[in-house]
Amino acid sequence: MGLRVPARPGATLLELAGQAGLGLEAGCGGKGLCGKCRVRLTGEFPPLDEAQARLLGQEARQGLRLACQTEMPRGGVVWVPQESLQKRQVILTAGTDTDLELDPAVRRLELRVPPASLREPRAAAQRLAEELRTPALDVPLEVLRALPQALGAPEGLVTATLWQGRRVLEVSAGRAPASLGLAVDLGTTTVVAYLLDLADGRPLAVEAAMNPQVMRGDDVISRISHACQDPAHLAELAGLAVACLNQLSRQACHSAGVAPRRILECVVVGNTAMHHLFLGLDPSGLAAAPYAPVLGASLDLPAARLGLELAPLANLHLPPVKAGFVGSDAVAAALAAGADQVETSTLILDLGTNGEMILATPQALLCCSTAAGPAFEGGHIKFGMRGAPGAVERLALDPDTLEPSLGVIGGGAPLGLCGSGLVSAVAELWRAGALGETGGWNPALEHPRLRQGDQGREFVLAWAAQTANGQDLALTAQDLAQVQLAKGAIQAGARIMLERLGLAAPEQVLLAGAFGNYLDPADALDIGLLPPVARQRVRGIGNAAGAGALMILASQRQRQRAQDLAQRLEYLELAALPGFLDRFLEGMAFLPAPGRRED
Amino acid sequence: MGLRVPARPGATLLELAGQAGLGLEAGCGGKGLCGKCRVRLTGEFPPLDEAQARLLGQEARQGLRLACQTEMPRGGVVWVPQESLQKRQVILTAGTDTDLELDPAVRRLELRVPPASLREPRAAAQRLAEELRTPALDVPLEVLRALPQALGAPEGLVTATLWQGRRVLEVSAGRAPASLGLAVDLGTTTVVAYLLDLADGRPLAVEAAMNPQVMRGDDVISRISHACQDPAHLAELAGLAVACLNQLSRQACHSAGVAPRRILECVVVGNTAMHHLFLGLDPSGLAAAPYAPVLGASLDLPAARLGLELAPLANLHLPPVKAGFVGSDAVAAALAAGADQVETSTLILDLGTNGEMILATPQALLCCSTAAGPAFEGGHIKFGMRGAPGAVERLALDPDTLEPSLGVIGGGAPLGLCGSGLVSAVAELWRAGALGETGGWNPALEHPRLRQGDQGREFVLAWAAQTANGQDLALTAQDLAQVQLAKGAIQAGARIMLERLGLAAPEQVLLAGAFGNYLDPADALDIGLLPPVARQRVRGIGNAAGAGALMILASQRQRQRAQDLAQRLEYLELAALPGFLDRFLEGMAFLPAPGRRED
C-alpha cells in the first residue's frame, strides 16, 4: 500500500496502522484472541509466543503475526492481507419514511430591538429579553459578549436563535442563514449522521462511518472492559467517538455546502454502552449485575463540552436510556415504530449483539435485552463477516444434491458469511434435513461437503477455487452452536414478554436495523428465530433508531414523547426471572418457535 | 533594585516593569499624559518628544523619562524613583459589623444512597435524585463521571453538595470538608476578597490587593477607552482581574489553611465598568450617552468559565447592576446599609470617582451617579495620592498664622495629599478665610506660603525640607478647581434626588468606602460636600459593598433582596434632567450646602 509511519517503541502494529488511517479487523479489541489482524512481515521476524503460534499455525514461520501483539520490526516492511482490513460495510442509513413533524427546540427569530435612550438606559440584554417577551431569558456569556455589536445598528434587524424559547444560542445583526441540526445513531459498529435544516425540516445529507472504537474491540463488552482498565482508556474511547462525529458532521456539511458552525443542535442515540463511552461515563456498572447505568434520564449539555465542533453554543441532546442493555437507540426505534401508539400487539426486535426487544400493546409496553451475541454481525463465526462486499447474504441449497448457490454482496467471489447469509444457510440446511433438532449436524447425513475440520464437522459452502481468499468457506459445528445460543436467547426473551401479557404470539413483528432489513422472514421463522406470526406480518423498518433520532431532533413534542415512552417502558431483567433458562434451552432447538402460525 | 528583565523591542519600560512585578504609577493608563511613571535612565538617553519635554522640564536633560513612552535604552540601567512606585494603599476591608444571615445557595448533604438491585436496576443519577427528593435534579457531566465511585460503597455515606437545592456541584464517598465561599469587592483601585465558611458563616480570612488593571489606567474611563481600542485589550483587562481574584483566593485560603478547590461559590460586586471588564463584556456603551450596560440582571455562570481556580463546578454569582454608573457595588452597599428598610430619609454616598448616591425613604428608593472625578482618590491633584503611607490625611491651620500641622498616614514625612487630607486642607483654608466664595484664593490674602507657581497661585502646605521627596508640597488653584467640580457634581446629584421627593435635606447621611470612612464630617459639611444634616447624623459605614457581597454570598434570602432592591431602585440620569446644570454651578461655591442644619 506504500504507507509509511514513524514507528514508536512500544507501539503495536495495530496502533501504528490506526495512526496511518488503516483500519485492521480487531474483533477482540487487540487482545490477541480473535486472530483477525494478521499481517505478514519481511526482514527480521520478531519472536513468536505460544498463543500466536497456536492461532497462526504453519504460516507463522514465514512471518505471519498478529498486528496487535507485534511491534514494528527494524527496517522491515509489513504486508496487510485483504482479509485483515476492515471491510467497508453496507450501512443502512434509511429509516422509515415518515414525514417529520417540525417543531424544533432551536428557532431563529428576526426582530428589531429599540436602542437605549437617555431616559431609559436599559441594558442590552434586557431590551432583547423584552423584545422576545421572555423576562427570564437565559443569555450565556458568549452571547452577552456579542450583544453590543449585534444590536449596534439602531432599529436594525437582529436575528436571535433560541433554544426551547428561553436560552439564546446566537445573536447577530441582520439576517442569519438557517439553523441546522444533526441526528446521530452512534452504533457499536457503525455511526450514521443525518443533517437536517431545522427551518423547513429538509434533510440535507446522510453520512456514515465505522465506529473507530472498533480498534478497541468489536463488541460492547470488550470496549467496556478496555475502558475499565484505565481512565485514559475511557477518555480515548470518548475521544474516538467525538472525532467520528466531527468527521461525519464535516462530511455532511461539505456535501450539503454548509458550515458545521451552522449546526445548533445535535441529538445522539446509541446503546447504553455507546452512550456512556461517548459521555466519558464509567461503564463498569454495565458489565456486571445488576447492569445499572450511571444516567438514565435525558441529558442536555453544551456540545462544545465534549469537543464537538459545531456552533459554539450548540446544544447536545441525549435521549433517555432505559437500562444497561436497552439504550436510547431502542427508545428512538420504539418512537419511530410508534410503540406507544400501536393498535395490535407488536414485537419490535433489534437483532444486534444485544438483541433489544420491545413488546407493545395498546395497554402495555415491555422491553428486555438478550445477550444474543455477535453471531449475526459476523462475530464468533469462523467465516463470519459484516454485511460488506464479498459477504454471502443469501444461500439456496439444491434439495437433492445440497449443492449451494450463493448470493454475494457486490456480486464477486465470496469471502465470508454476514448475518442474513448465516441465517439463510442454517435455514436451508435445516429444511434439507441436514441439521439435528437439538443442534449440530444430522448424524445420519453423509455428503462430500460435510467433512472433519479443526473445529469439528463442517459443511463447505464454497470451495477454495471459488472464494476471494483462496480458502474453503465452511460452516462449522461451532458456528451452528453460536446461532443456537443467539436464537435461544431471542426466543426466550420474546416468550417471557409475551407470557407476561398472556399472549402466545404477537400480531406483528417489526425488525429494526440492517440485519433485520436484509433477513428473509421465512428463514427466521423456520429456524425459530422469531415467534410464530404470519410471514407477511414480519416487516423490516430500516434504521429505526436513526429515524427516531431525527424525529427527536425535529420536534420538541416528539422529544417529550420519547421521554414519556422511556418512562412507560417496563424493563424486564431476564436473568432475574424464573423460567428464563428453561425457555432459553428450549429456544436453542432448530425448530419454529412454539405456537400457531398462519401463512 | 537589582531587577533584570529581558527587553523586548517595542515594549515600553512601563510594560517591562509590569513583567518584572514592579507596579509603576500610571494614572493615565500609559498614554504619556499624567507624568507619574517617571524613571531615570543612565547610558545613552533616547530622544525626547515635545510632550515629555513639557511634562518633565529641566530634568529630562539628565535622563528623566516617562516609562510609558520610552523603550529600554541599549545596555543601560533604569532607576525608579520612590514616587513612581505604586503605593501600598491603606485598604478598607471591614464592613459594617452585622451578623450574617446564613442561608447559603451551596449546601452540603450527607446521605445514604441504596445500591441498584437486579429487580430495580435504577441509574445511579436517579437513585441520587430520589434520595435527595429532587426529581428534576441537575447533575452536570463532571458529577455524572464521578458518581459511580462516590456511590461505590453499598449503603455507605455519600456527601453531595447542592447549589440552590437543584444542581449537584460535587459528590463524594464519605464525609467531605465544609464548603467555602468567596465574596469579592472588585474596585477600580483595590480588590478585597472575604473567605467564608458556608456551613457556619464563620469568616476565615480577608485579603486585599491593588487592582492590577491600574497599569492600563487609574480610572474607569481610561480603562474603558483602552478596552475599546482592541478586543485583545479587553481580554487582557479581564485576565488581569481574574488573575487578581485567583491570587487573593490563594492567599485567603493559605492564611486559613484550606484549599481553594473547597470554594464552591464566589460572589463578585463592582461598579458597572469593573463588572463588564471582568466578564469580558464590551464596555463601549458605558463611555457615551445613554450609558447603557450590556447586562443589568444578575448572572450565574461556572466560575471556571472565566478561569477562576476554585472548585471545578463552583458557581460565580454577579449581583445586578442598575445602570452604567450605578454598579453591583452600589446595590450591595445599599443592601448592607438597609436602604430598602429605612425608617427615615437616608442618603448613602460612595464618594469615589463616580460618586454613586442612593436616597432611601420608607416610600422611595432613588439612585444616581455623578462624575465627581478622581480628586478624592488623588487623581488630577498636583500632589494627590491614594491613602497610602506618606499621605496627609488631616490638616489643621493655626487660625492666626495659617501655619499648618499635618497628620500623615504612617507618621513619617509627607509625600502628598489623599482624599480626606485634601478635604481637610480645603475646609481649614475656607474656615480661615483664605478662599473666595466662588472659588480660587481669596484675592485679599497675602501670606508667605501663598506664592505664584507654574499652575497659578499655590499654598505651600509643607516645605521641601520637611517632605519625603524633597519637594514643596503645595495646594494649587487648579486643585481647588478640581475640588469644586467634584463637590458641585455631588451637591447637585443629592439636591436633585431630594427635590424629587420634596425634601430639603436627608435625616441621615451614610458614607461608604474608605474615603467616606476617614473623612471628617465637619469638614465635608463646611465646604458643602454634603447636604445640610446634623454632624452627628453623618456616619461612615466602611466597605459597605464588601459587606453586601458577603450577605449575598451567605444567604439566598439576601440575594433575592438584592435583586428586589435593584428592581425597586429608580435611576435618575442627571444629565437628562433639567436643572442639573444650575445646581451643579451653585454647588461649586465654597459654602455649606443650602438648607437648615442642626448641630
PDB file of N, CA and C in Angstrom, chain B residues 217-291:
ATOM      1  N   GLY B 217      -4.578  52.182  33.360  1.00  0.00           N
ATOM      2  CA  GLY B 217      -5.351  53.399  33.647  1.00  0.00           C
ATOM      3  C   GLY B 217      -5.885  53.382  35.052  1.00  0.00           C
ATOM      4  N   ASP B 218      -5.882  54.553  35.669  1.00  0.00           N
ATOM      5  CA  ASP B 218      -6.312  54.703  37.044  1.00  0.00           C
ATOM      6  C   ASP B 218      -7.814  54.643  37.185  1.00  0.00           C
ATOM      7  N   ASP B 219      -8.508  55.203  36.212  1.00  0.00           N
ATOM      8  CA  ASP B 219      -9.942  55.357  36.382  1.00  0.00           C
ATOM      9  C   ASP B 219     -10.677  54.528  35.335  1.00  0.00           C
ATOM     10  N   VAL B 220     -11.982  54.388  35.549  1.00  0.00           N
ATOM     11  CA  VAL B 220     -12.746  53.508  34.670  1.00  0.00           C
ATOM     12  C   VAL B 220     -12.739  54.016  33.233  1.00  0.00           C
ATOM     13  N   ILE B 221     -12.762  55.342  33.046  1.00  0.00           N
ATOM     14  CA  ILE B 221     -12.850  55.851  31.677  1.00  0.00           C
ATOM     15  C   ILE B 221     -11.591  55.494  30.880  1.00  0.00           C
ATOM     16  N   SER B 222     -10.419  55.621  31.508  1.00  0.00           N
ATOM     17  CA  SER B 222      -9.218  55.282  30.739  1.00  0.00           C
ATOM     18  C   SER B 222      -9.169  53.780  30.464  1.00  0.00           C
ATOM     19  N   ARG B 223      -9.669  52.965  31.377  1.00  0.00           N
ATOM     20  CA  ARG B 223      -9.679  51.516  31.111  1.00  0.00           C
ATOM     21  C   ARG B 223     -10.702  51.151  30.038  1.00  0.00           C
ATOM     22  N   ILE B 224     -11.850  51.816  30.086  1.00  0.00           N
ATOM     23  CA  ILE B 224     -12.851  51.553  29.048  1.00  0.00           C
ATOM     24  C   ILE B 224     -12.275  51.930  27.690  1.00  0.00           C
ATOM     25  N   SER B 225     -11.608  53.092  27.645  1.00  0.00           N
ATOM     26  CA  SER B 225     -11.126  53.519  26.336  1.00  0.00           C
ATOM     27  C   SER B 225     -10.005  52.598  25.869  1.00  0.00           C
ATOM     28  N   HIS B 226      -9.186  52.107  26.795  1.00  0.00           N
ATOM     29  CA  HIS B 226      -8.162  51.119  26.431  1.00  0.00           C
ATOM     30  C   HIS B 226      -8.820  49.846  25.889  1.00  0.00           C
ATOM     31  N   ALA B 227      -9.855  49.373  26.590  1.00  0.00           N
ATOM     32  CA  ALA B 227     -10.523  48.129  26.182  1.00  0.00           C
ATOM     33  C   ALA B 227     -11.169  48.272  24.811  1.00  0.00           C
ATOM     34  N   CYS B 228     -11.644  49.464  24.492  1.00  0.00           N
ATOM     35  CA  CYS B 228     -12.373  49.647  23.236  1.00  0.00           C
ATOM     36  C   CYS B 228     -11.445  49.717  22.028  1.00  0.00           C
ATOM     37  N   GLN B 229     -10.139  49.912  22.284  1.00  0.00           N
ATOM     38  CA  GLN B 229      -9.224  50.023  21.152  1.00  0.00           C
ATOM     39  C   GLN B 229      -9.053  48.702  20.414  1.00  0.00           C
ATOM     40  N   ASP B 230      -9.186  47.591  21.138  1.00  0.00           N
ATOM     41  CA  ASP B 230      -8.774  46.311  20.580  1.00  0.00           C
ATOM     42  C   ASP B 230      -9.411  45.201  21.435  1.00  0.00           C
ATOM     43  N   PRO B 231     -10.015  44.208  20.822  1.00  0.00           N
ATOM     44  CA  PRO B 231     -10.571  43.109  21.620  1.00  0.00           C
ATOM     45  C   PRO B 231      -9.506  42.437  22.502  1.00  0.00           C
ATOM     46  N   ALA B 232      -8.259  42.456  22.044  1.00  0.00           N
ATOM     47  CA  ALA B 232      -7.209  41.834  22.870  1.00  0.00           C
ATOM     48  C   ALA B 232      -6.999  42.625  24.164  1.00  0.00           C
ATOM     49  N   HIS B 233      -7.225  43.950  24.106  1.00  0.00           N
ATOM     50  CA  HIS B 233      -7.099  44.738  25.322  1.00  0.00           C
ATOM     51  C   HIS B 233      -8.176  44.342  26.334  1.00  0.00           C
ATOM     52  N   LEU B 234      -9.391  44.176  25.822  1.00  0.00           N
ATOM     53  CA  LEU B 234     -10.495  43.772  26.708  1.00  0.00           C
ATOM     54  C   LEU B 234     -10.163  42.435  27.364  1.00  0.00           C
ATOM     55  N   ALA B 235      -9.666  41.499  26.555  1.00  0.00           N
ATOM     56  CA  ALA B 235      -9.324  40.178  27.098  1.00  0.00           C
ATOM     57  C   ALA B 235      -8.205  40.311  28.138  1.00  0.00           C
ATOM     58  N   GLU B 236      -7.266  41.209  27.890  1.00  0.00           N
ATOM     59  CA  GLU B 236      -6.159  41.385  28.836  1.00  0.00           C
ATOM     60  C   GLU B 236      -6.688  41.924  30.165  1.00  0.00           C
ATOM     61  N   LEU B 237      -7.579  42.929  30.099  1.00  0.00           N
ATOM     62  CA  LEU B 237      -8.125  43.506  31.334  1.00  0.00           C
ATOM     63  C   LEU B 237      -8.922  42.460  32.105  1.00  0.00           C
ATOM     64  N   ALA B 238      -9.725  41.670  31.379  1.00  0.00           N
ATOM     65  CA  ALA B 238     -10.486  40.606  32.042  1.00  0.00           C
ATOM     66  C   ALA B 238      -9.517  39.634  32.711  1.00  0.00           C
ATOM     67  N   GLY B 239      -8.476  39.255  31.999  1.00  0.00           N
ATOM     68  CA  GLY B 239      -7.494  38.311  32.534  1.00  0.00           C
ATOM     69  C   GLY B 239      -6.788  38.855  33.767  1.00  0.00           C
ATOM     70  N   LEU B 240      -6.502  40.159  33.779  1.00  0.00           N
ATOM     71  CA  LEU B 240      -5.846  40.753  34.947  1.00  0.00           C
ATOM     72  C   LEU B 240      -6.743  40.655  36.181  1.00  0.00           C
ATOM     73  N   ALA B 241      -8.034  40.934  35.984  1.00  0.00           N
ATOM     74  CA  ALA B 241      -8.958  40.851  37.118  1.00  0.00           C
ATOM     75  C   ALA B 241      -9.059  39.415  37.621  1.00  0.00           C
ATOM     76  N   VAL B 242      -9.153  38.471  36.691  1.00  0.00           N
ATOM     77  CA  VAL B 242      -9.266  37.063  37.079  1.00  0.00           C
ATOM     78  C   VAL B 242      -8.006  36.621  37.813  1.00  0.00           C
ATOM     79  N   ALA B 243      -6.845  37.021  37.299  1.00  0.00           N
ATOM     80  CA  ALA B 243      -5.587  36.646  37.954  1.00  0.00           C
ATOM     81  C   ALA B 243      -5.531  37.210  39.367  1.00  0.00           C
ATOM     82  N   CYS B 244      -6.041  38.429  39.526  1.00  0.00           N
ATOM     83  CA  CYS B 244      -6.040  39.050  40.846  1.00  0.00           C
ATOM     84  C   CYS B 244      -6.945  38.271  41.804  1.00  0.00           C
ATOM     85  N   LEU B 245      -8.142  37.878  41.330  1.00  0.00           N
ATOM     86  CA  LEU B 245      -9.045  37.095  42.172  1.00  0.00           C
ATOM     87  C   LEU B 245      -8.418  35.748  42.548  1.00  0.00           C
ATOM     88  N   ASN B 246      -7.763  35.132  41.574  1.00  0.00           N
ATOM     89  CA  ASN B 246      -7.125  33.848  41.871  1.00  0.00           C
ATOM     90  C   ASN B 246      -6.037  34.004  42.928  1.00  0.00           C
ATOM     91  N   GLN B 247      -5.280  35.095  42.802  1.00  0.00           N
ATOM     92  CA  GLN B 247      -4.210  35.328  43.766  1.00  0.00           C
ATOM     93  C   GLN B 247      -4.808  35.571  45.165  1.00  0.00           C
ATOM     94  N   LEU B 248      -5.873  36.369  45.220  1.00  0.00           N
ATOM     95  CA  LEU B 248      -6.497  36.654  46.519  1.00  0.00           C
ATOM     96  C   LEU B 248      -7.097  35.395  47.122  1.00  0.00           C
ATOM     97  N   SER B 249      -7.698  34.554  46.281  1.00  0.00           N
ATOM     98  CA  SER B 249      -8.318  33.349  46.848  1.00  0.00           C
ATOM     99  C   SER B 249      -7.225  32.408  47.351  1.00  0.00           C
ATOM    100  N   ARG B 250      -6.109  32.336  46.613  1.00  0.00           N
ATOM    101  CA  ARG B 250      -4.999  31.502  47.107  1.00  0.00           C
ATOM    102  C   ARG B 250      -4.470  32.037  48.431  1.00  0.00           C
ATOM    103  N   GLN B 251      -4.272  33.363  48.503  1.00  0.00           N
ATOM    104  CA  GLN B 251      -3.767  33.968  49.743  1.00  0.00           C
ATOM    105  C   GLN B 251      -4.722  33.713  50.900  1.00  0.00           C
ATOM    106  N   ALA B 252      -6.019  33.961  50.641  1.00  0.00           N
ATOM    107  CA  ALA B 252      -7.008  33.796  51.703  1.00  0.00           C
ATOM    108  C   ALA B 252      -7.038  32.343  52.164  1.00  0.00           C
ATOM    109  N   CYS B 253      -6.996  31.417  51.216  1.00  0.00           N
ATOM    110  CA  CYS B 253      -7.022  30.001  51.572  1.00  0.00           C
ATOM    111  C   CYS B 253      -5.752  29.609  52.304  1.00  0.00           C
ATOM    112  N   HIS B 254      -4.627  30.178  51.870  1.00  0.00           N
ATOM    113  CA  HIS B 254      -3.372  29.869  52.536  1.00  0.00           C
ATOM    114  C   HIS B 254      -3.422  30.319  53.998  1.00  0.00           C
ATOM    115  N   SER B 255      -3.927  31.538  54.217  1.00  0.00           N
ATOM    116  CA  SER B 255      -3.905  32.008  55.603  1.00  0.00           C
ATOM    117  C   SER B 255      -4.952  31.286  56.446  1.00  0.00           C
ATOM    118  N   ALA B 256      -5.994  30.747  55.801  1.00  0.00           N
ATOM    119  CA  ALA B 256      -6.992  29.985  56.566  1.00  0.00           C
ATOM    120  C   ALA B 256      -6.641  28.501  56.631  1.00  0.00           C
ATOM    121  N   GLY B 257      -5.602  28.095  55.903  1.00  0.00           N
ATOM    122  CA  GLY B 257      -5.208  26.685  55.922  1.00  0.00           C
ATOM    123  C   GLY B 257      -6.195  25.778  55.227  1.00  0.00           C
ATOM    124  N   VAL B 258      -6.787  26.252  54.136  1.00  0.00           N
ATOM    125  CA  VAL B 258      -7.744  25.439  53.367  1.00  0.00           C
ATOM    126  C   VAL B 258      -7.320  25.466  51.897  1.00  0.00           C
ATOM    127  N   ALA B 259      -7.996  24.655  51.089  1.00  0.00           N
ATOM    128  CA  ALA B 259      -7.636  24.574  49.671  1.00  0.00           C
ATOM    129  C   ALA B 259      -8.638  25.372  48.834  1.00  0.00           C
ATOM    130  N   PRO B 260      -8.155  26.130  47.848  1.00  0.00           N
ATOM    131  CA  PRO B 260      -9.084  26.901  47.001  1.00  0.00           C
ATOM    132  C   PRO B 260     -10.160  26.033  46.352  1.00  0.00           C
ATOM    133  N   ARG B 261      -9.892  24.743  46.151  1.00  0.00           N
ATOM    134  CA  ARG B 261     -10.927  23.947  45.495  1.00  0.00           C
ATOM    135  C   ARG B 261     -12.070  23.576  46.456  1.00  0.00           C
ATOM    136  N   ARG B 262     -11.976  24.051  47.705  1.00  0.00           N
ATOM    137  CA  ARG B 262     -13.128  23.921  48.595  1.00  0.00           C
ATOM    138  C   ARG B 262     -14.095  25.090  48.402  1.00  0.00           C
ATOM    139  N   ILE B 263     -13.716  26.096  47.627  1.00  0.00           N
ATOM    140  CA  ILE B 263     -14.595  27.255  47.401  1.00  0.00           C
ATOM    141  C   ILE B 263     -15.616  26.885  46.331  1.00  0.00           C
ATOM    142  N   LEU B 264     -16.884  26.844  46.712  1.00  0.00           N
ATOM    143  CA  LEU B 264     -17.920  26.380  45.801  1.00  0.00           C
ATOM    144  C   LEU B 264     -18.792  27.500  45.266  1.00  0.00           C
ATOM    145  N   GLU B 265     -18.647  28.684  45.841  1.00  0.00           N
ATOM    146  CA  GLU B 265     -19.356  29.810  45.241  1.00  0.00           C
ATOM    147  C   GLU B 265     -18.548  31.083  45.464  1.00  0.00           C
ATOM    148  N   CYS B 266     -18.613  31.951  44.466  1.00  0.00           N
ATOM    149  CA  CYS B 266     -17.904  33.227  44.524  1.00  0.00           C
ATOM    150  C   CYS B 266     -18.897  34.311  44.112  1.00  0.00           C
ATOM    151  N   VAL B 267     -19.016  35.347  44.925  1.00  0.00           N
ATOM    152  CA  VAL B 267     -19.869  36.497  44.605  1.00  0.00           C
ATOM    153  C   VAL B 267     -18.951  37.684  44.338  1.00  0.00           C
ATOM    154  N   VAL B 268     -19.119  38.325  43.210  1.00  0.00           N
ATOM    155  CA  VAL B 268     -18.272  39.470  42.863  1.00  0.00           C
ATOM    156  C   VAL B 268     -19.150  40.693  42.632  1.00  0.00           C
ATOM    157  N   VAL B 269     -18.865  41.760  43.371  1.00  0.00           N
ATOM    158  CA  VAL B 269     -19.544  43.036  43.118  1.00  0.00           C
ATOM    159  C   VAL B 269     -18.511  44.051  42.640  1.00  0.00           C
ATOM    160  N   GLY B 270     -18.980  45.020  41.891  1.00  0.00           N
ATOM    161  CA  GLY B 270     -18.091  46.064  41.397  1.00  0.00           C
ATOM    162  C   GLY B 270     -18.906  47.106  40.676  1.00  0.00           C
ATOM    163  N   ASN B 271     -18.260  48.201  40.311  1.00  0.00           N
ATOM    164  CA  ASN B 271     -19.002  49.158  39.504  1.00  0.00           C
ATOM    165  C   ASN B 271     -19.225  48.549  38.119  1.00  0.00           C
ATOM    166  N   THR B 272     -20.084  49.178  37.336  1.00  0.00           N
ATOM    167  CA  THR B 272     -20.507  48.548  36.089  1.00  0.00           C
ATOM    168  C   THR B 272     -19.331  48.340  35.137  1.00  0.00           C
ATOM    169  N   ALA B 273     -18.379  49.259  35.152  1.00  0.00           N
ATOM    170  CA  ALA B 273     -17.213  49.087  34.277  1.00  0.00           C
ATOM    171  C   ALA B 273     -16.389  47.877  34.711  1.00  0.00           C
ATOM    172  N   MET B 274     -16.150  47.736  36.024  1.00  0.00           N
ATOM    173  CA  MET B 274     -15.394  46.579  36.519  1.00  0.00           C
ATOM    174  C   MET B 274     -16.141  45.281  36.213  1.00  0.00           C
ATOM    175  N   HIS B 275     -17.461  45.309  36.399  1.00  0.00           N
ATOM    176  CA  HIS B 275     -18.334  44.168  36.103  1.00  0.00           C
ATOM    177  C   HIS B 275     -18.170  43.756  34.636  1.00  0.00           C
ATOM    178  N   HIS B 276     -18.217  44.730  33.732  1.00  0.00           N
ATOM    179  CA  HIS B 276     -18.107  44.417  32.310  1.00  0.00           C
ATOM    180  C   HIS B 276     -16.698  43.937  31.954  1.00  0.00           C
ATOM    181  N   LEU B 277     -15.698  44.625  32.480  1.00  0.00           N
ATOM    182  CA  LEU B 277     -14.326  44.239  32.134  1.00  0.00           C
ATOM    183  C   LEU B 277     -14.001  42.856  32.693  1.00  0.00           C
ATOM    184  N   PHE B 278     -14.510  42.535  33.865  1.00  0.00           N
ATOM    185  CA  PHE B 278     -14.287  41.214  34.465  1.00  0.00           C
ATOM    186  C   PHE B 278     -14.901  40.112  33.596  1.00  0.00           C
ATOM    187  N   LEU B 279     -16.104  40.381  33.092  1.00  0.00           N
ATOM    188  CA  LEU B 279     -16.805  39.382  32.279  1.00  0.00           C
ATOM    189  C   LEU B 279     -16.367  39.413  30.816  1.00  0.00           C
ATOM    190  N   GLY B 280     -15.531  40.381  30.452  1.00  0.00           N
ATOM    191  CA  GLY B 280     -15.158  40.495  29.043  1.00  0.00           C
ATOM    192  C   GLY B 280     -16.286  41.029  28.182  1.00  0.00           C
ATOM    193  N   LEU B 281     -17.194  41.810  28.783  1.00  0.00           N
ATOM    194  CA  LEU B 281     -18.286  42.408  28.012  1.00  0.00           C
ATOM    195  C   LEU B 281     -17.833  43.763  27.462  1.00  0.00           C
ATOM    196  N   ASP B 282     -18.190  44.025  26.248  1.00  0.00           N
ATOM    197  CA  ASP B 282     -17.850  45.275  25.568  1.00  0.00           C
ATOM    198  C   ASP B 282     -18.310  46.480  26.412  1.00  0.00           C
ATOM    199  N   PRO B 283     -17.375  47.292  26.940  1.00  0.00           N
ATOM    200  CA  PRO B 283     -17.775  48.397  27.816  1.00  0.00           C
ATOM    201  C   PRO B 283     -18.011  49.697  27.050  1.00  0.00           C
ATOM    202  N   SER B 284     -17.984  49.664  25.711  1.00  0.00           N
ATOM    203  CA  SER B 284     -18.032  50.932  24.967  1.00  0.00           C
ATOM    204  C   SER B 284     -19.314  51.701  25.252  1.00  0.00           C
ATOM    205  N   GLY B 285     -20.419  50.972  25.513  1.00  0.00           N
ATOM    206  CA  GLY B 285     -21.677  51.654  25.802  1.00  0.00           C
ATOM    207  C   GLY B 285     -21.616  52.498  27.066  1.00  0.00           C
ATOM    208  N   LEU B 286     -20.674  52.184  27.962  1.00  0.00           N
ATOM    209  CA  LEU B 286     -20.580  52.916  29.226  1.00  0.00           C
ATOM    210  C   LEU B 286     -19.863  54.247  29.050  1.00  0.00           C
ATOM    211  N   ALA B 287     -19.218  54.421  27.888  1.00  0.00           N
ATOM    212  CA  ALA B 287     -18.386  55.607  27.692  1.00  0.00           C
ATOM    213  C   ALA B 287     -19.139  56.740  27.025  1.00  0.00           C
ATOM    214  N   ALA B 288     -20.343  56.474  26.539  1.00  0.00           N
ATOM    215  CA  ALA B 288     -21.080  57.520  25.832  1.00  0.00           C
ATOM    216  C   ALA B 288     -22.562  57.421  26.178  1.00  0.00           C
ATOM    217  N   ALA B 289     -23.260  58.552  26.084  1.00  0.00           N
ATOM    218  CA  ALA B 289     -24.689  58.541  26.346  1.00  0.00           C
ATOM    219  C   ALA B 289     -25.340  57.532  25.409  1.00  0.00           C
ATOM    220  N   PRO B 290     -26.366  56.806  25.828  1.00  0.00           N
ATOM    221  CA  PRO B 290     -27.055  56.887  27.127  1.00  0.00           C
ATOM    222  C   PRO B 290     -26.454  55.992  28.216  1.00  0.00           C
ATOM    223  N   TYR B 291     -25.204  55.616  28.109  1.00  0.00           N
ATOM    224  CA  TYR B 291     -24.519  54.865  29.171  1.00  0.00           C
ATOM    225  C   TYR B 291     -25.240  53.575  29.575  1.00  0.00           C
TER     226      TYR B 291
END
